[in-house]
Short mmCIF file of N, CA and C in Angstrom, two decimals:
data_model
loop_
_atom_site.label_atom_id
_atom_site.label_comp_id
_atom_site.label_asym_id
_atom_site.label_seq_id
_atom_site.Cartn_x
_atom_site.Cartn_y
_atom_site.Cartn_z
N ASP A 29 73.65 -14.18 12.05
CA ASP A 29 73.40 -12.49 11.64
C ASP A 29 71.79 -12.95 11.23
N TRP A 30 71.00 -12.22 11.51
CA TRP A 30 69.67 -12.35 11.56
C TRP A 30 69.25 -12.20 9.96
N THR A 31 70.09 -11.17 9.32
CA THR A 31 69.74 -10.30 7.89
C THR A 31 69.54 -11.73 7.17
N ASP A 32 70.58 -12.79 7.22
CA ASP A 32 70.90 -13.98 6.16
C ASP A 32 69.20 -14.34 6.57
N TYR A 33 68.38 -14.31 7.34
CA TYR A 33 67.33 -15.39 7.52
C TYR A 33 66.45 -14.29 6.33
N ILE A 34 66.52 -13.28 6.47
CA ILE A 34 65.56 -12.48 5.08
C ILE A 34 65.90 -13.01 3.68
N THR A 35 66.81 -13.05 3.44
CA THR A 35 67.24 -13.35 1.98
C THR A 35 66.64 -14.87 1.86
N LYS A 36 66.54 -15.91 2.92
CA LYS A 36 65.95 -17.33 2.57
C LYS A 36 64.38 -17.42 2.61
N ILE A 37 63.62 -16.01 3.04
CA ILE A 37 62.39 -16.32 2.87
C ILE A 37 61.81 -15.82 1.23
N PRO A 38 60.95 -16.61 1.30
CA PRO A 38 60.53 -16.62 -0.28
C PRO A 38 59.80 -15.09 -0.57
N PRO A 39 60.11 -14.63 -1.79
CA PRO A 39 59.87 -13.27 -2.08
C PRO A 39 58.08 -12.76 -2.00
N GLN A 40 57.34 -13.87 -2.16
CA GLN A 40 55.80 -13.68 -2.19
C GLN A 40 55.47 -13.41 -0.62
N ILE A 41 56.15 -14.16 0.06
CA ILE A 41 55.94 -13.95 1.79
C ILE A 41 56.45 -12.61 2.11
N LEU A 42 57.71 -12.42 1.54
CA LEU A 42 58.13 -10.81 2.21
C LEU A 42 57.15 -10.00 1.46
N GLU A 43 56.78 -9.91 0.28
CA GLU A 43 55.89 -9.15 -0.17
C GLU A 43 54.35 -9.27 0.81
N ARG A 44 53.97 -9.96 1.22
CA ARG A 44 52.75 -10.28 1.99
C ARG A 44 53.26 -9.11 3.51
N ILE A 45 54.39 -9.63 4.08
CA ILE A 45 54.71 -8.96 5.09
C ILE A 45 54.82 -7.67 5.21
N ARG A 46 55.25 -7.06 4.09
CA ARG A 46 55.31 -5.98 3.83
C ARG A 46 53.93 -4.86 3.52
N THR A 47 53.35 -5.68 2.86
CA THR A 47 51.83 -5.03 2.98
C THR A 47 50.88 -5.10 4.10
N ASP A 48 51.11 -5.98 4.75
CA ASP A 48 50.36 -6.22 6.12
C ASP A 48 51.14 -5.05 7.02
N GLN A 49 52.26 -4.76 7.25
CA GLN A 49 53.21 -4.00 7.96
C GLN A 49 52.70 -2.51 7.64
N LYS A 50 52.37 -2.14 6.17
CA LYS A 50 51.95 -0.90 5.84
C LYS A 50 50.28 -0.69 6.45
N SER A 51 49.51 -1.97 6.52
CA SER A 51 48.37 -1.65 6.86
C SER A 51 48.26 -1.51 8.35
N LEU A 52 49.09 -1.89 9.11
CA LEU A 52 49.19 -1.82 10.27
C LEU A 52 49.58 -0.41 10.80
N THR A 53 48.46 0.07 11.96
CA THR A 53 48.57 1.77 12.61
C THR A 53 49.59 1.59 13.63
N MET A 54 50.70 2.31 13.87
CA MET A 54 51.24 2.45 14.95
C MET A 54 50.69 3.56 16.22
N ASP A 55 49.32 4.13 15.51
CA ASP A 55 49.16 5.56 16.63
C ASP A 55 47.94 5.21 17.11
N PRO A 56 48.06 4.88 18.18
CA PRO A 56 46.38 4.27 18.84
C PRO A 56 45.52 5.34 18.90
N THR A 57 45.78 6.36 18.65
CA THR A 57 44.67 7.30 18.59
C THR A 57 43.85 7.47 17.51
N ASN A 58 44.27 6.48 16.53
CA ASN A 58 43.31 6.01 15.57
C ASN A 58 42.32 4.80 15.64
N ASN A 59 42.33 4.15 16.93
CA ASN A 59 41.72 2.78 17.21
C ASN A 59 40.34 3.24 17.31
N GLU A 60 39.38 2.66 16.67
CA GLU A 60 38.08 2.61 17.21
C GLU A 60 37.61 2.44 18.65
N PRO A 61 36.70 3.22 18.87
CA PRO A 61 36.52 3.24 20.30
C PRO A 61 35.69 2.11 20.63
N ASN A 62 35.85 1.60 21.78
CA ASN A 62 35.27 0.22 22.10
C ASN A 62 34.02 0.33 23.15
N LEU A 63 33.59 1.84 23.08
CA LEU A 63 32.37 2.15 23.84
C LEU A 63 31.27 3.09 22.83
N THR A 64 29.97 2.28 22.93
CA THR A 64 29.27 3.01 22.24
C THR A 64 29.25 4.53 22.96
N GLU A 65 28.32 5.26 21.96
CA GLU A 65 28.43 6.94 22.53
C GLU A 65 27.53 7.12 23.69
N GLU A 66 26.27 6.12 23.72
CA GLU A 66 25.89 6.09 24.89
C GLU A 66 26.39 5.68 26.22
N GLU A 67 27.34 4.42 25.95
CA GLU A 67 28.00 3.47 26.79
C GLU A 67 29.20 5.24 27.79
N TYR A 68 29.90 5.77 26.68
CA TYR A 68 30.90 6.53 26.87
C TYR A 68 30.01 7.55 27.79
N GLN A 69 28.86 8.03 27.38
CA GLN A 69 28.31 9.11 28.04
C GLN A 69 27.95 8.79 29.68
N ALA A 70 27.40 7.96 29.76
CA ALA A 70 27.07 6.86 31.01
C ALA A 70 28.24 6.78 31.89
N LEU A 71 29.50 6.36 31.27
CA LEU A 71 30.62 6.53 32.19
C LEU A 71 31.24 7.56 32.56
N GLN A 72 31.15 8.95 31.75
CA GLN A 72 31.24 10.30 31.88
C GLN A 72 30.55 10.46 33.25
N GLU A 73 29.05 10.42 33.32
CA GLU A 73 28.31 10.57 34.45
C GLU A 73 28.79 9.90 35.50
N LEU A 74 28.94 8.94 35.40
CA LEU A 74 29.13 8.18 36.95
C LEU A 74 30.64 8.75 37.24
N ARG A 75 31.74 9.19 36.29
CA ARG A 75 32.85 9.44 36.77
C ARG A 75 32.60 10.87 37.28
N ASN A 76 31.70 11.69 36.86
CA ASN A 76 31.89 13.22 37.83
C ASN A 76 30.46 13.34 38.68
N ASP A 77 30.20 12.07 39.10
CA ASP A 77 28.98 12.27 40.14
C ASP A 77 29.57 12.23 41.59
N THR A 78 29.59 12.97 42.26
CA THR A 78 30.47 13.14 43.50
C THR A 78 29.58 12.27 44.70
N SER A 79 28.64 11.81 44.46
CA SER A 79 27.77 11.52 45.50
C SER A 79 28.41 9.51 45.34
N LEU A 80 29.30 9.66 44.46
CA LEU A 80 29.87 8.05 44.21
C LEU A 80 31.48 7.79 44.54
N VAL A 81 31.98 7.00 44.88
CA VAL A 81 32.77 6.60 44.87
C VAL A 81 33.30 5.14 44.18
N ILE A 82 34.32 5.33 43.10
CA ILE A 82 34.47 4.29 42.12
C ILE A 82 36.10 3.66 42.51
N LYS A 83 35.98 2.32 43.09
CA LYS A 83 37.23 1.72 43.10
C LYS A 83 37.38 0.10 43.12
N PRO A 84 38.66 0.03 42.71
CA PRO A 84 38.99 -1.56 42.36
C PRO A 84 38.29 -2.31 43.57
N ALA A 85 38.06 -3.66 43.38
CA ALA A 85 37.84 -4.23 44.88
C ALA A 85 38.92 -4.97 45.12
N ASP A 86 38.69 -5.29 46.34
CA ASP A 86 40.53 -5.42 47.03
C ASP A 86 40.75 -6.91 46.42
N LYS A 87 39.54 -8.07 46.00
CA LYS A 87 40.54 -8.79 45.35
C LYS A 87 39.50 -9.26 44.26
N GLY A 88 40.25 -9.77 43.00
CA GLY A 88 39.39 -10.18 42.04
C GLY A 88 39.44 -8.68 41.04
N SER A 89 39.05 -8.95 40.04
CA SER A 89 38.92 -7.57 38.87
C SER A 89 37.81 -7.01 38.93
N ALA A 90 36.68 -7.10 40.18
CA ALA A 90 35.62 -6.33 40.07
C ALA A 90 35.59 -4.90 40.40
N LEU A 91 35.17 -4.10 40.00
CA LEU A 91 34.88 -2.38 39.77
C LEU A 91 33.56 -2.15 40.73
N VAL A 92 34.07 -1.60 41.92
CA VAL A 92 33.12 -1.10 42.99
C VAL A 92 32.70 0.12 42.86
N ILE A 93 31.17 0.45 42.73
CA ILE A 93 30.62 1.80 42.60
C ILE A 93 29.87 1.78 44.31
N MET A 94 30.47 2.56 44.96
CA MET A 94 29.57 2.85 46.32
C MET A 94 29.08 4.20 46.72
N ASP A 95 28.12 4.16 47.49
CA ASP A 95 27.59 5.74 47.83
C ASP A 95 29.16 6.54 48.61
N ARG A 96 29.35 7.38 48.77
CA ARG A 96 30.34 8.31 49.27
C ARG A 96 29.79 8.18 50.53
N THR A 97 28.79 8.48 51.08
CA THR A 97 28.61 8.45 52.72
C THR A 97 28.99 7.04 53.28
N ASP A 98 28.85 5.90 52.35
CA ASP A 98 28.80 4.65 53.05
C ASP A 98 30.47 4.32 52.98
N TYR A 99 30.95 4.84 51.98
CA TYR A 99 32.28 4.83 52.11
C TYR A 99 33.31 5.61 52.86
N VAL A 100 32.77 7.00 53.14
CA VAL A 100 33.50 7.83 54.40
C VAL A 100 33.04 7.12 55.58
N HIS A 101 31.83 6.42 55.80
CA HIS A 101 31.16 5.39 57.03
C HIS A 101 32.48 4.50 57.14
N GLU A 102 32.89 3.83 56.28
CA GLU A 102 33.82 2.84 56.43
C GLU A 102 35.32 3.34 56.83
N ALA A 103 35.60 4.31 56.30
CA ALA A 103 36.72 5.17 56.38
C ALA A 103 37.20 5.87 57.82
N LEU A 104 36.17 6.33 58.16
CA LEU A 104 36.03 6.70 59.73
C LEU A 104 36.04 5.59 60.39
N HIS A 105 35.35 4.63 60.65
CA HIS A 105 35.19 3.27 61.30
C HIS A 105 36.54 2.93 61.03
N GLN A 106 37.28 2.65 60.43
CA GLN A 106 38.43 2.29 60.62
C GLN A 106 39.77 3.43 61.01
N LEU A 107 39.50 4.36 60.83
CA LEU A 107 40.45 5.56 61.33
C LEU A 107 40.10 5.91 62.59
N GLN A 108 38.98 5.55 63.18
CA GLN A 108 38.66 5.64 64.63
C GLN A 108 39.21 4.57 65.50
N ASP A 109 39.83 3.71 64.95
CA ASP A 109 40.48 2.70 65.61
C ASP A 109 41.60 2.74 65.89
N HIS A 110 41.88 3.31 67.12
CA HIS A 110 43.20 3.73 68.11
C HIS A 110 44.55 2.65 67.97
N GLN A 111 43.82 1.53 67.96
CA GLN A 111 44.95 0.60 68.27
C GLN A 111 45.73 0.67 66.80
N TYR A 112 45.24 0.94 65.85
CA TYR A 112 46.35 1.34 64.64
C TYR A 112 46.58 2.68 63.93
N TYR A 113 45.37 3.51 64.42
CA TYR A 113 45.49 5.00 63.99
C TYR A 113 45.50 6.13 65.16
N MET A 114 46.41 6.93 64.76
CA MET A 114 46.25 8.08 65.93
C MET A 114 46.11 9.38 65.20
N GLN A 115 45.27 10.12 65.80
CA GLN A 115 45.41 11.42 64.89
C GLN A 115 46.23 12.38 65.12
N LEU A 116 46.90 12.89 64.15
CA LEU A 116 47.88 13.82 64.16
C LEU A 116 47.53 15.57 64.00
N GLN A 117 48.31 16.21 64.80
CA GLN A 117 47.79 17.80 64.94
C GLN A 117 47.89 18.49 63.79
N GLU A 118 49.15 18.04 63.27
CA GLU A 118 49.77 18.77 62.17
C GLU A 118 50.40 17.73 61.58
N PRO A 119 50.90 17.97 59.87
CA PRO A 119 51.27 17.05 59.24
C PRO A 119 53.37 16.60 59.81
N ILE A 120 53.32 15.29 59.55
CA ILE A 120 54.75 15.20 60.21
C ILE A 120 55.85 15.01 59.21
N TYR A 121 55.31 15.21 57.86
CA TYR A 121 56.32 15.09 56.46
C TYR A 121 57.30 15.95 56.90
N PRO A 122 56.67 17.23 56.87
CA PRO A 122 58.42 18.19 57.01
C PRO A 122 59.41 17.92 58.04
N GLU A 123 58.76 17.72 59.06
CA GLU A 123 59.94 17.10 59.95
C GLU A 123 60.74 15.84 60.12
N MET A 124 59.76 14.97 59.42
CA MET A 124 60.36 13.60 58.74
C MET A 124 61.70 13.73 57.82
N THR A 125 61.23 15.03 56.50
CA THR A 125 62.02 14.91 55.52
C THR A 125 63.42 15.13 56.08
N ASN A 126 63.21 16.33 57.21
CA ASN A 126 64.43 16.62 57.77
C ASN A 126 65.64 15.63 58.54
N LEU A 127 64.63 14.83 59.24
CA LEU A 127 65.33 13.61 60.11
C LEU A 127 65.78 12.59 59.12
N ILE A 128 64.92 12.14 57.95
CA ILE A 128 65.50 11.49 56.63
C ILE A 128 66.98 12.03 56.23
N ASN A 129 66.95 13.19 56.12
CA ASN A 129 68.09 14.03 54.99
C ASN A 129 69.31 13.81 56.31
N LYS A 130 68.78 14.30 57.35
CA LYS A 130 70.40 14.14 58.41
C LYS A 130 70.65 12.64 58.62
N ILE A 131 70.00 11.91 58.52
CA ILE A 131 70.53 10.60 58.60
C ILE A 131 71.24 10.17 57.60
N LEU A 132 70.42 10.29 56.45
CA LEU A 132 71.10 9.86 55.07
C LEU A 132 72.99 10.68 54.90
N THR A 133 72.70 11.89 55.10
CA THR A 133 73.90 12.76 55.49
C THR A 133 75.25 11.91 56.20
N THR A 134 74.65 11.83 57.15
CA THR A 134 75.56 10.81 58.34
C THR A 134 76.14 9.42 57.51
N LEU A 135 75.24 8.93 56.96
CA LEU A 135 75.62 7.50 56.24
C LEU A 135 76.33 7.86 55.27
N VAL A 136 76.55 9.24 54.60
CA VAL A 136 77.32 9.45 53.34
C VAL A 136 78.51 9.60 54.00
N GLN A 137 78.71 10.30 55.07
CA GLN A 137 80.10 10.70 55.89
C GLN A 137 80.60 9.66 56.34
N LYS A 138 80.08 8.64 56.88
CA LYS A 138 80.45 7.29 57.25
C LYS A 138 81.16 6.36 56.08
N LYS A 139 80.84 6.51 54.97
CA LYS A 139 81.16 6.15 53.80
C LYS A 139 80.21 4.43 53.75
N ILE A 140 79.07 4.17 54.66
CA ILE A 140 78.15 3.31 54.72
C ILE A 140 77.23 3.34 53.20
N ILE A 141 76.86 4.39 52.68
CA ILE A 141 76.17 4.32 51.25
C ILE A 141 76.90 5.67 50.72
N THR A 142 76.89 5.53 49.17
CA THR A 142 77.26 6.64 48.35
C THR A 142 76.61 7.76 48.38
N LYS A 143 77.10 8.55 47.90
CA LYS A 143 75.98 9.91 47.84
C LYS A 143 74.96 9.65 46.71
N LYS A 144 75.33 8.95 45.81
CA LYS A 144 74.21 8.52 44.59
C LYS A 144 72.82 7.35 45.38
N GLN A 145 73.70 6.64 46.17
CA GLN A 145 72.43 5.99 46.92
C GLN A 145 71.51 6.61 47.79
N ALA A 146 72.26 8.20 48.64
CA ALA A 146 71.37 9.02 49.32
C ALA A 146 70.42 9.66 48.32
N ASN A 147 70.50 10.11 47.59
CA ASN A 147 70.17 10.71 46.46
C ASN A 147 68.73 9.79 45.83
N HIS A 148 68.85 8.53 45.61
CA HIS A 148 67.98 8.06 45.64
C HIS A 148 67.23 7.53 46.48
N ILE A 149 67.73 7.49 47.46
CA ILE A 149 66.44 7.16 48.96
C ILE A 149 65.76 8.52 49.25
N LYS A 150 66.59 9.80 49.07
CA LYS A 150 66.18 10.73 49.54
C LYS A 150 64.68 11.27 49.19
N GLY A 151 64.52 10.92 47.85
CA GLY A 151 63.23 10.88 47.43
C GLY A 151 63.01 12.26 46.79
N THR A 152 61.55 13.02 46.72
CA THR A 152 61.44 14.33 45.86
C THR A 152 61.95 15.60 46.93
N ASP A 153 62.07 16.65 46.32
CA ASP A 153 62.32 17.73 47.38
C ASP A 153 61.28 18.13 48.04
N THR A 154 60.05 18.19 47.38
CA THR A 154 58.84 18.27 47.82
C THR A 154 57.93 17.26 48.10
N PRO A 155 58.12 16.67 49.35
CA PRO A 155 56.89 16.02 49.45
C PRO A 155 55.85 16.12 49.72
N ARG A 156 54.78 15.26 49.78
CA ARG A 156 53.40 15.22 49.78
C ARG A 156 53.12 14.50 50.84
N PRO A 157 51.87 14.41 51.52
CA PRO A 157 51.31 13.50 52.28
C PRO A 157 50.92 12.49 51.86
N CYS A 158 50.94 11.19 52.64
CA CYS A 158 50.36 9.73 52.03
C CYS A 158 48.91 10.03 52.12
N TYR A 159 48.79 9.18 51.23
CA TYR A 159 47.14 9.19 50.81
C TYR A 159 46.35 8.03 51.28
N PHE A 160 45.81 8.01 52.20
CA PHE A 160 44.86 6.91 52.73
C PHE A 160 43.45 6.66 51.71
N TYR A 161 43.25 5.46 51.44
CA TYR A 161 42.19 4.99 50.70
C TYR A 161 41.80 3.43 50.65
N LEU A 162 40.53 3.32 50.89
CA LEU A 162 39.93 1.78 51.09
C LEU A 162 39.75 1.12 49.64
N LEU A 163 40.00 -0.50 49.65
CA LEU A 163 39.63 -1.06 48.55
C LEU A 163 38.50 -1.63 49.08
N PRO A 164 37.24 -1.98 48.73
CA PRO A 164 36.31 -2.49 49.38
C PRO A 164 36.47 -3.94 49.31
N LYS A 165 36.21 -4.90 50.50
CA LYS A 165 36.47 -6.26 50.52
C LYS A 165 35.15 -6.88 49.98
N ILE A 166 34.30 -6.78 48.79
CA ILE A 166 33.42 -7.48 48.31
C ILE A 166 33.01 -8.92 48.32
N HIS A 167 34.39 -9.76 48.58
CA HIS A 167 34.53 -10.82 48.42
C HIS A 167 34.26 -11.53 49.89
N LYS A 168 34.07 -10.92 50.82
CA LYS A 168 33.83 -11.29 52.40
C LYS A 168 32.49 -11.51 52.18
N PRO A 169 31.98 -12.81 53.18
CA PRO A 169 30.17 -12.61 53.55
C PRO A 169 29.99 -11.59 53.65
N PRO A 170 28.64 -11.21 53.01
CA PRO A 170 28.24 -9.93 53.29
C PRO A 170 27.30 -9.87 54.91
N GLN A 171 27.24 -10.53 55.41
CA GLN A 171 26.63 -10.40 56.95
C GLN A 171 27.76 -10.26 57.73
N THR A 172 29.48 -10.38 57.05
CA THR A 172 30.56 -9.94 58.07
C THR A 172 31.13 -8.48 57.76
N TRP A 173 29.93 -7.79 56.81
CA TRP A 173 30.45 -6.35 56.65
C TRP A 173 30.36 -5.66 57.62
N THR A 174 30.81 -4.22 57.74
CA THR A 174 30.78 -3.22 58.79
C THR A 174 29.42 -3.07 58.90
N VAL A 175 28.58 -2.72 57.91
CA VAL A 175 27.30 -2.61 58.05
C VAL A 175 26.74 -3.97 57.12
N PRO A 176 26.32 -5.25 57.67
CA PRO A 176 25.99 -6.02 57.18
C PRO A 176 25.18 -5.81 55.74
N TYR A 177 25.48 -6.20 54.80
CA TYR A 177 24.33 -6.52 53.37
C TYR A 177 24.69 -5.07 52.90
N GLN A 178 25.39 -4.19 53.37
CA GLN A 178 25.37 -2.75 52.93
C GLN A 178 26.67 -1.98 52.65
N ILE A 179 27.29 -1.89 53.89
CA ILE A 179 28.52 -1.30 53.84
C ILE A 179 29.55 -2.46 53.95
N PRO A 180 30.58 -2.96 52.68
CA PRO A 180 31.61 -3.94 53.06
C PRO A 180 32.85 -3.10 53.52
N ALA A 181 33.55 -3.86 54.55
CA ALA A 181 34.84 -3.51 54.87
C ALA A 181 35.61 -3.29 54.04
N GLY A 182 36.51 -2.55 54.15
CA GLY A 182 37.80 -1.79 53.54
C GLY A 182 39.01 -2.28 53.68
N ARG A 183 39.68 -2.42 52.73
CA ARG A 183 41.36 -2.61 53.14
C ARG A 183 42.19 -1.48 53.09
N PRO A 184 42.81 -1.35 54.05
CA PRO A 184 43.53 0.26 54.07
C PRO A 184 44.58 0.28 53.28
N ILE A 185 44.89 1.13 52.52
CA ILE A 185 45.83 1.37 51.88
C ILE A 185 46.26 2.78 52.16
N VAL A 186 47.70 2.92 52.51
CA VAL A 186 48.26 4.05 52.75
C VAL A 186 49.07 4.19 51.47
N SER A 187 49.00 5.09 50.49
CA SER A 187 49.83 5.10 49.48
C SER A 187 50.91 6.43 49.61
N ASP A 188 52.18 6.08 49.93
CA ASP A 188 53.23 6.85 50.04
C ASP A 188 53.96 7.51 48.81
N CYS A 189 53.46 7.25 47.68
CA CYS A 189 54.09 7.68 46.41
C CYS A 189 54.19 9.18 46.61
N GLY A 190 55.85 9.75 46.42
CA GLY A 190 55.89 11.10 46.49
C GLY A 190 56.01 11.46 47.51
N SER A 191 55.80 10.60 48.91
CA SER A 191 55.82 11.22 50.11
C SER A 191 57.70 11.43 50.63
N GLU A 192 58.04 11.83 51.84
CA GLU A 192 59.36 11.88 52.37
C GLU A 192 59.99 10.20 52.32
N SER A 193 59.17 9.26 52.40
CA SER A 193 59.62 8.12 52.99
C SER A 193 59.78 7.34 51.37
N TYR A 194 59.33 7.88 50.24
CA TYR A 194 59.15 7.16 49.14
C TYR A 194 59.93 6.06 48.76
N GLY A 195 61.29 6.60 48.90
CA GLY A 195 62.75 6.18 48.33
C GLY A 195 63.07 5.00 49.30
N ILE A 196 62.71 5.20 50.43
CA ILE A 196 63.25 3.87 51.42
C ILE A 196 62.53 2.83 51.27
N HIS A 197 62.77 1.66 50.95
CA HIS A 197 62.37 0.40 50.72
C HIS A 197 63.90 -0.77 50.75
N PRO A 198 63.46 -1.85 51.19
CA PRO A 198 64.41 -3.08 50.94
C PRO A 198 65.22 -2.91 49.68
N PRO A 199 66.45 -2.79 49.37
CA PRO A 199 66.87 -2.96 47.94
C PRO A 199 66.33 -4.44 47.32
N LYS A 200 66.40 -4.41 46.28
CA LYS A 200 66.04 -5.76 45.05
C LYS A 200 67.39 -6.76 45.53
N LYS A 201 68.68 -6.06 45.94
CA LYS A 201 69.95 -6.78 45.69
C LYS A 201 70.51 -6.10 46.66
N PRO A 202 71.52 -6.70 47.62
CA PRO A 202 72.50 -6.18 48.55
C PRO A 202 73.16 -4.83 48.07
N LEU A 203 73.27 -3.84 48.63
CA LEU A 203 74.29 -2.75 48.38
C LEU A 203 75.28 -3.23 48.38
N GLN A 204 76.21 -2.66 47.28
CA GLN A 204 77.42 -2.85 47.16
C GLN A 204 78.34 -1.23 47.01
N LYS A 205 79.16 -1.73 47.46
CA LYS A 205 80.34 -0.69 47.57
C LYS A 205 80.23 0.34 46.23
N ASN A 206 80.07 0.24 45.31
CA ASN A 206 80.44 0.65 43.90
C ASN A 206 78.86 1.22 43.43
N ASP A 207 78.13 0.87 43.96
CA ASP A 207 76.46 0.83 43.00
C ASP A 207 76.37 2.62 43.56
#
């Protein structure tokens, strides 16, 4: 029992712990800011400047601030590569939602998965389109960039958070009948 250890701690140490404990604040809103007022203002100005795009670098922990037109140039450069991307005339997620739901219903009826598993896979009732963005590859040699020394290539990311297929992923462990 852990309470036995408290009785073995010398009283002066216990008192010191209690004093320290009282001085610690658990409310993070009372912390002192780590930015000066000028730094905070500069950060707000950068954040609100619509001519800039701020993204984490593809590798490392750098933050990349790019001119929006350069960022869009790289995005269009990638999206126009028809080997990987095809422009759709309209969103497909409403149609895909219906298809996924039909497949899940069939799997439940055939007792391949449980209703609970189907509900987990199903995702949200109001899916949203996937979100495409780029992480600048500033670690690559500048002479190999899309526009050498000016516009770095970007790693394309398609975020499906909240999409119709968000719940579909390989399970961390094999599905069990009683899951």
